[in-house]
Coordinates of C-alpha atoms in Angstrom, one line a residue:
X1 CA 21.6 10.9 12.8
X2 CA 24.7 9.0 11.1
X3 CA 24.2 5.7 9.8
X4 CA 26.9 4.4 12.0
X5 CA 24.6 4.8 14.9
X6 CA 22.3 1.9 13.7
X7 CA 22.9 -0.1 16.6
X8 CA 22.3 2.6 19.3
X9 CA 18.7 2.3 18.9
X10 CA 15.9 0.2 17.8
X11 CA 13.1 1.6 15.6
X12 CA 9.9 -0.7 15.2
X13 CA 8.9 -0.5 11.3
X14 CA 5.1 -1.4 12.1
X15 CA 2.6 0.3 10.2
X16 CA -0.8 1.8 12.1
X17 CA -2.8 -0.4 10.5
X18 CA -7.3 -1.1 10.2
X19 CA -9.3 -3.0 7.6
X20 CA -6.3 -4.9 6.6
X21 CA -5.1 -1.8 4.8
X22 CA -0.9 -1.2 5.3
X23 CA -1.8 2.5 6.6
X24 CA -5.5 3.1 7.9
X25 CA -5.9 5.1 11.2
X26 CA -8.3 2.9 13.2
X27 CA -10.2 6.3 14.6
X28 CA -14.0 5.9 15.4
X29 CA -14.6 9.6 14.5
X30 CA -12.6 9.8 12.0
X31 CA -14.1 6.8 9.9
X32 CA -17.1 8.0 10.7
X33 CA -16.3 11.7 9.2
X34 CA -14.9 10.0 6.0
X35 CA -18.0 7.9 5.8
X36 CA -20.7 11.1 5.8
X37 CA -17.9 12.5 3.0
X38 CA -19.0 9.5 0.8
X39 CA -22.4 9.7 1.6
X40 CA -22.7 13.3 0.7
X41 CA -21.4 12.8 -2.4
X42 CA -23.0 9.7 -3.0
X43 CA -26.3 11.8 -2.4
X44 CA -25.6 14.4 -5.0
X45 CA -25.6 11.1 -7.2
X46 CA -28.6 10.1 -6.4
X47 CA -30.1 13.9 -7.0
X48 CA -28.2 13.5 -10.6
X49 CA -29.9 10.4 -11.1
X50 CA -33.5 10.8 -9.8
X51 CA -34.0 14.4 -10.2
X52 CA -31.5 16.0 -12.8
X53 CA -31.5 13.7 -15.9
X54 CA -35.1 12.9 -15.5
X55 CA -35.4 16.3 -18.3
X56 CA -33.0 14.7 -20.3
X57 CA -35.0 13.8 -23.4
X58 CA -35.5 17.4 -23.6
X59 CA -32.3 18.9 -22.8
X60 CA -29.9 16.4 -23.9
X61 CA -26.9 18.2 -24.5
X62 CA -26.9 20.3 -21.5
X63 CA -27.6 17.2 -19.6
X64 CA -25.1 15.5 -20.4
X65 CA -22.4 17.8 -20.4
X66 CA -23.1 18.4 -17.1
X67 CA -23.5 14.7 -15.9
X68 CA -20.1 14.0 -17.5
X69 CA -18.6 16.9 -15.8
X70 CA -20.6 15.6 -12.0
X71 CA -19.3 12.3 -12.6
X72 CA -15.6 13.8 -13.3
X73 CA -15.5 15.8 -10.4
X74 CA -16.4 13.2 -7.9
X75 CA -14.3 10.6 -9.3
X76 CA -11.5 12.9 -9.1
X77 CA -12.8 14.0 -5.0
X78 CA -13.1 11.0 -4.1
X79 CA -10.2 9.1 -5.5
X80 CA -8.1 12.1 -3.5
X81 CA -10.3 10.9 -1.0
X82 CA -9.2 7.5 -0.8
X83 CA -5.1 8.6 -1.5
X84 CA -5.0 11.0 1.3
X85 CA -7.0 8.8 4.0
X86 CA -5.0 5.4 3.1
X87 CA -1.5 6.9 2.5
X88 CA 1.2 7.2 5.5
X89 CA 1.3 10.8 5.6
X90 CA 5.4 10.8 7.0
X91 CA 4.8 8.9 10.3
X92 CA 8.2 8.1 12.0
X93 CA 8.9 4.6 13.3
X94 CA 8.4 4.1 16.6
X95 CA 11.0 3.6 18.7
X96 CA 12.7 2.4 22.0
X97 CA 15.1 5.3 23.0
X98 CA 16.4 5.9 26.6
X99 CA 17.5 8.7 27.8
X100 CA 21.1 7.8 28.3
X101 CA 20.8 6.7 24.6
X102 CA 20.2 10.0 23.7
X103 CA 22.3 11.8 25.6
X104 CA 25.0 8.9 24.1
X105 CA 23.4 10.4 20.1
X106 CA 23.9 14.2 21.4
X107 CA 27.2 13.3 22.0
X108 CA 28.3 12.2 18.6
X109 CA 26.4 14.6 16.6
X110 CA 26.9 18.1 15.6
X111 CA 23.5 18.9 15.7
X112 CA 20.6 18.9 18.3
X113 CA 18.8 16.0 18.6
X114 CA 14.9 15.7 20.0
X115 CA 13.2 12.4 21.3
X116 CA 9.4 12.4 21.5
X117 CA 8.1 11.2 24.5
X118 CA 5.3 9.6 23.7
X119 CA 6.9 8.0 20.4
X120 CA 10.0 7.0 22.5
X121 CA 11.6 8.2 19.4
X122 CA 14.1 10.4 17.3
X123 CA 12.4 13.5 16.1
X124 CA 12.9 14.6 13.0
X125 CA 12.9 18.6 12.7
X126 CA 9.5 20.0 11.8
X127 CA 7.7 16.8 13.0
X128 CA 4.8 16.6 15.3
X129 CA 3.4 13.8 17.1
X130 CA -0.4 13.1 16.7
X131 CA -2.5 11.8 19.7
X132 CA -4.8 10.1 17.0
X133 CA -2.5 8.4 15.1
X134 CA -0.3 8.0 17.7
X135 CA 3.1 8.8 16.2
X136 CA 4.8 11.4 15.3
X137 CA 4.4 12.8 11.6
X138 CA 7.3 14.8 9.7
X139 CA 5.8 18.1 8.7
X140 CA 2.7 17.5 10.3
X141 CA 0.0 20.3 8.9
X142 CA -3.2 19.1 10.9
X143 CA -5.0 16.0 12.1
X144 CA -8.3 15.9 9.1
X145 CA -11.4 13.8 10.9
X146 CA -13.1 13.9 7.2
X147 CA -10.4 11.8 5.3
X148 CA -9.4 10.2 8.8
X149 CA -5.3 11.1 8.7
X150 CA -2.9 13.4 9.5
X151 CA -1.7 15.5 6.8
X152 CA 1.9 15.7 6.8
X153 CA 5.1 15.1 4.5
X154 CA 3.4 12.2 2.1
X155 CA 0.0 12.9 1.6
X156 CA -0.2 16.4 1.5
X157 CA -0.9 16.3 -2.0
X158 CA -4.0 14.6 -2.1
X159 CA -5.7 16.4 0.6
X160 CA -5.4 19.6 -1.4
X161 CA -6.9 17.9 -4.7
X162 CA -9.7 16.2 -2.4
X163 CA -10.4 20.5 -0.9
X164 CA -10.1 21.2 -4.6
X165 CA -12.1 18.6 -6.4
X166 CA -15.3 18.8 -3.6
X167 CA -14.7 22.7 -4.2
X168 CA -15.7 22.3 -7.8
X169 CA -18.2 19.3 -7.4
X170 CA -20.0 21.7 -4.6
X171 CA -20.1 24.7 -7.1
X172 CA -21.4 22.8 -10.5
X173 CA -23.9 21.1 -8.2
X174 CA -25.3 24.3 -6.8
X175 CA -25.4 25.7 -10.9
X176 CA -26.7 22.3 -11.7
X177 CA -29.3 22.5 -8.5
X178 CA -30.4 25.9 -9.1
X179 CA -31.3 25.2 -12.7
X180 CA -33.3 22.2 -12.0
X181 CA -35.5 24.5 -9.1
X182 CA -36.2 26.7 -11.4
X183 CA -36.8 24.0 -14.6
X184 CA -39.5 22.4 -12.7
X185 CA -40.8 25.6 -11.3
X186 CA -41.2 27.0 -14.9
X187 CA -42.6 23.5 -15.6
X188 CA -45.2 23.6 -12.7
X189 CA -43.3 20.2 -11.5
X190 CA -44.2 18.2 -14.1
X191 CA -42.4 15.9 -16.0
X192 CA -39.2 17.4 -14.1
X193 CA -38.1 14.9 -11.6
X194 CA -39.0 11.2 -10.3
X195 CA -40.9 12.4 -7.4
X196 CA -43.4 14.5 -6.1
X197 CA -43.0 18.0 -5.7
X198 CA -42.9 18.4 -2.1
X199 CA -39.8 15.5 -1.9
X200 CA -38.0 16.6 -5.1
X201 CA -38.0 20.2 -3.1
X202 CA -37.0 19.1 0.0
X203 CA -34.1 17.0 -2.2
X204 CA -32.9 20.3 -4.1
X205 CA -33.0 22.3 -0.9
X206 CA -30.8 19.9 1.0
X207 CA -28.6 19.3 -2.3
X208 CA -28.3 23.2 -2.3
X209 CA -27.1 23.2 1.0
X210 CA -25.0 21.2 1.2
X211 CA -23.5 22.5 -2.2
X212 CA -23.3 26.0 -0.4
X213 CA -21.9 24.5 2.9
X214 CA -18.9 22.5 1.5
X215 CA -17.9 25.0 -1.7
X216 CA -17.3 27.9 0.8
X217 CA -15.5 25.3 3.5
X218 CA -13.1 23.3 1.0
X219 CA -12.4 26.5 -0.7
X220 CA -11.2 28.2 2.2
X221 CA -9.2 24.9 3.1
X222 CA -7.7 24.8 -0.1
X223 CA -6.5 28.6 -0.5
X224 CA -4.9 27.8 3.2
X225 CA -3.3 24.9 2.8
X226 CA -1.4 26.3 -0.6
X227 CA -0.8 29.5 1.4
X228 CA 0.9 27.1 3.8
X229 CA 3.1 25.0 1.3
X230 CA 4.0 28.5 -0.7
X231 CA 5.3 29.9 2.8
X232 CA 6.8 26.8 3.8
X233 CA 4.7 26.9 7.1
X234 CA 2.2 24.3 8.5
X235 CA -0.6 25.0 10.2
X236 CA 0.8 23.7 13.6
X237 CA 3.9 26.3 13.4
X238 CA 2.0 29.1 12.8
X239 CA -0.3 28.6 15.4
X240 CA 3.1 28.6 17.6
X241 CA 4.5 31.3 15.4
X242 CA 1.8 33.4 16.8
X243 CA 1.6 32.5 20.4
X244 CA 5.5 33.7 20.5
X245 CA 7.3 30.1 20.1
X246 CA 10.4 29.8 17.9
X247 CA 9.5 28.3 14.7
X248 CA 12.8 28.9 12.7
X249 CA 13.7 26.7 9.9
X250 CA 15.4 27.2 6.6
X251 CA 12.6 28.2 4.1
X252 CA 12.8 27.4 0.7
X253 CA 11.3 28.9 -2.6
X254 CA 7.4 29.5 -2.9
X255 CA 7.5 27.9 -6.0
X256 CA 10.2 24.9 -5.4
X257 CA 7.7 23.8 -2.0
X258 CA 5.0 23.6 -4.5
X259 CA 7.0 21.4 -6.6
X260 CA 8.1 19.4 -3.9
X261 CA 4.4 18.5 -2.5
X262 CA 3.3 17.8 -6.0
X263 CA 5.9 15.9 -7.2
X264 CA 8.3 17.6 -9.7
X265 CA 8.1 20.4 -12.8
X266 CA 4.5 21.4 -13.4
X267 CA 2.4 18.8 -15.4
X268 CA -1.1 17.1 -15.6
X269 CA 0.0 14.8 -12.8
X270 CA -0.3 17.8 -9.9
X271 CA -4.2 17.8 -10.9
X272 CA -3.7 13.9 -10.9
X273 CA -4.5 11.9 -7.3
X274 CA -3.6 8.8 -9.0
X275 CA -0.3 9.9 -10.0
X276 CA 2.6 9.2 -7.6
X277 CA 4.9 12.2 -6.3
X278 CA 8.4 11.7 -5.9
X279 CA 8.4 11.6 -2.4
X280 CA 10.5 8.7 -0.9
X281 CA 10.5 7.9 2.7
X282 CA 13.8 7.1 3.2
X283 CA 15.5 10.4 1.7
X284 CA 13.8 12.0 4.9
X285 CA 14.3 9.2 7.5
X286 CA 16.9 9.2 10.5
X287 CA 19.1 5.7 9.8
X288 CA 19.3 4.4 13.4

């Protein structure tokens, strides 16, 4: 819509906002989701810690490249983590559009123009609204419950370095867990962790499944989600590509969507989740 229509309609600029953070979706699962994320990986640490390095004296070097490389990985998951759960993912203000207003826009522009319902909005082309968020998010993929977001348009990103980084913190800590089973079984149990036997099992076990559990889940996750951006298709439209609904849009290079999401030519910064993309708001927003 045409800048000279900025008096037609009113757009509230509020933020969805929890925990005094600008953008944090105040959803009870959701927050509960991300908090079991942290606790999962915050008990691999305690694994490292109590069980892992307590051989270290003995096998220094491989200890410690592998502690290094644990304590890279879930820095790196869980700063992606933190970017993809607290960053608006391309929500569209909310608005107070009537329906003659609308039909009063349609008028006056060449192209066709949509108003969420629920939003009481203009809505952009490829947006979605979310029932958990409660607004509509420009190329929504899916609502996440573990990082507690929508991924859409601005954070996109980060969710696919959080699949990747637990991906590869899931798969070093099955090596790492495997190694350590069958150190202390070699060992008799002794000298090989900071607990008994029966606990340090039941910790490995659980450490293994989990390890098992979330490499096989964020893997998948990730090879979808840069299926979706190579394709230039979200999730949402090709779930209504396949039930027969019109999904037609202009699609764009495989390889120029990639660079889009991540944020320019390929560099160190796409494997970066503290690194800023170039994605601005307001190149994508309607000026009403």
């Amino acid at each position: 819509v045409d800048g000279h229509l900025g008096s037609t309609v009113r757009m509230k600029r509020e933020k969805t906002e929890c925990c005094g953070q600008r953008w944090c979706v105040g959803d009870a699962c959701g927050i509960v989701c991300a908090s079991i994320t942290w606790f999962l990986v915050i008990y691999g640490e305690v694994c490292v810690c109590s069980v892992m390095m307590w051989s270290w004296e003995e096998y220094q070097v491989h200890q410690t490249i592998h502690f290094l490389l644990f304590q890279l990985f879930a820095f790196l998951a869980l700063s992606s983590h933190i970017k993809t759960m607290l960053t608006d993912p391309g929500a569209v203000p909310k608005g107070m559009l009537t329906e003659d207003t609308l039909e009063r826009i349609q008028a006056m522009s060449t192209e066709v123009i949509y108003k969420c319902q629920k939003c009481c909005s203009l809505k952009p082309e490829r947006a979605h609204h979310c029932s958990v968020c409660e607004r509509c998010i420009r190329r929504m993929d899916h609502h996440c419950p573990w990082v507690n977001n929508c991924v859409g348009e601005g954070n996109q990103k980060y969710f696919v370095l959080f699949t990747l980084y637990i991906a590869l913190l899931s798969l070093h800590a099955l090596y790492w867990g495997i190694w350590q089973f069958v150190l202390c079984v070699g060992e008799e149990w002794k000298g090989c962790s900071a607990f008994g036997p029966p606990a340090t099992t039941l910790m490995l076990i659980f450490l293994l499944f989990e390890a098992i559990l979330f490499s096989i889940f964020t893997l998948v996750m990730f090879g979808t989600q840069i299926s979706s951006i190579f394709s230039d298709e979200t999730a949402i439209e090709s779930l209504k590509s396949q039930r027969g609904m019109d999904q037609s849009h202009e699609r764009s290079d495989g390889w120029k969507n990639l660079q889009q999401v991540f944020g320019g030519p390929f560099s160190m910064k796409w494997l970066n989740p503290l690194a800023t993309t170039y994605y601005t708001r307001t190149s994508h927003e309607y000026s009403v």
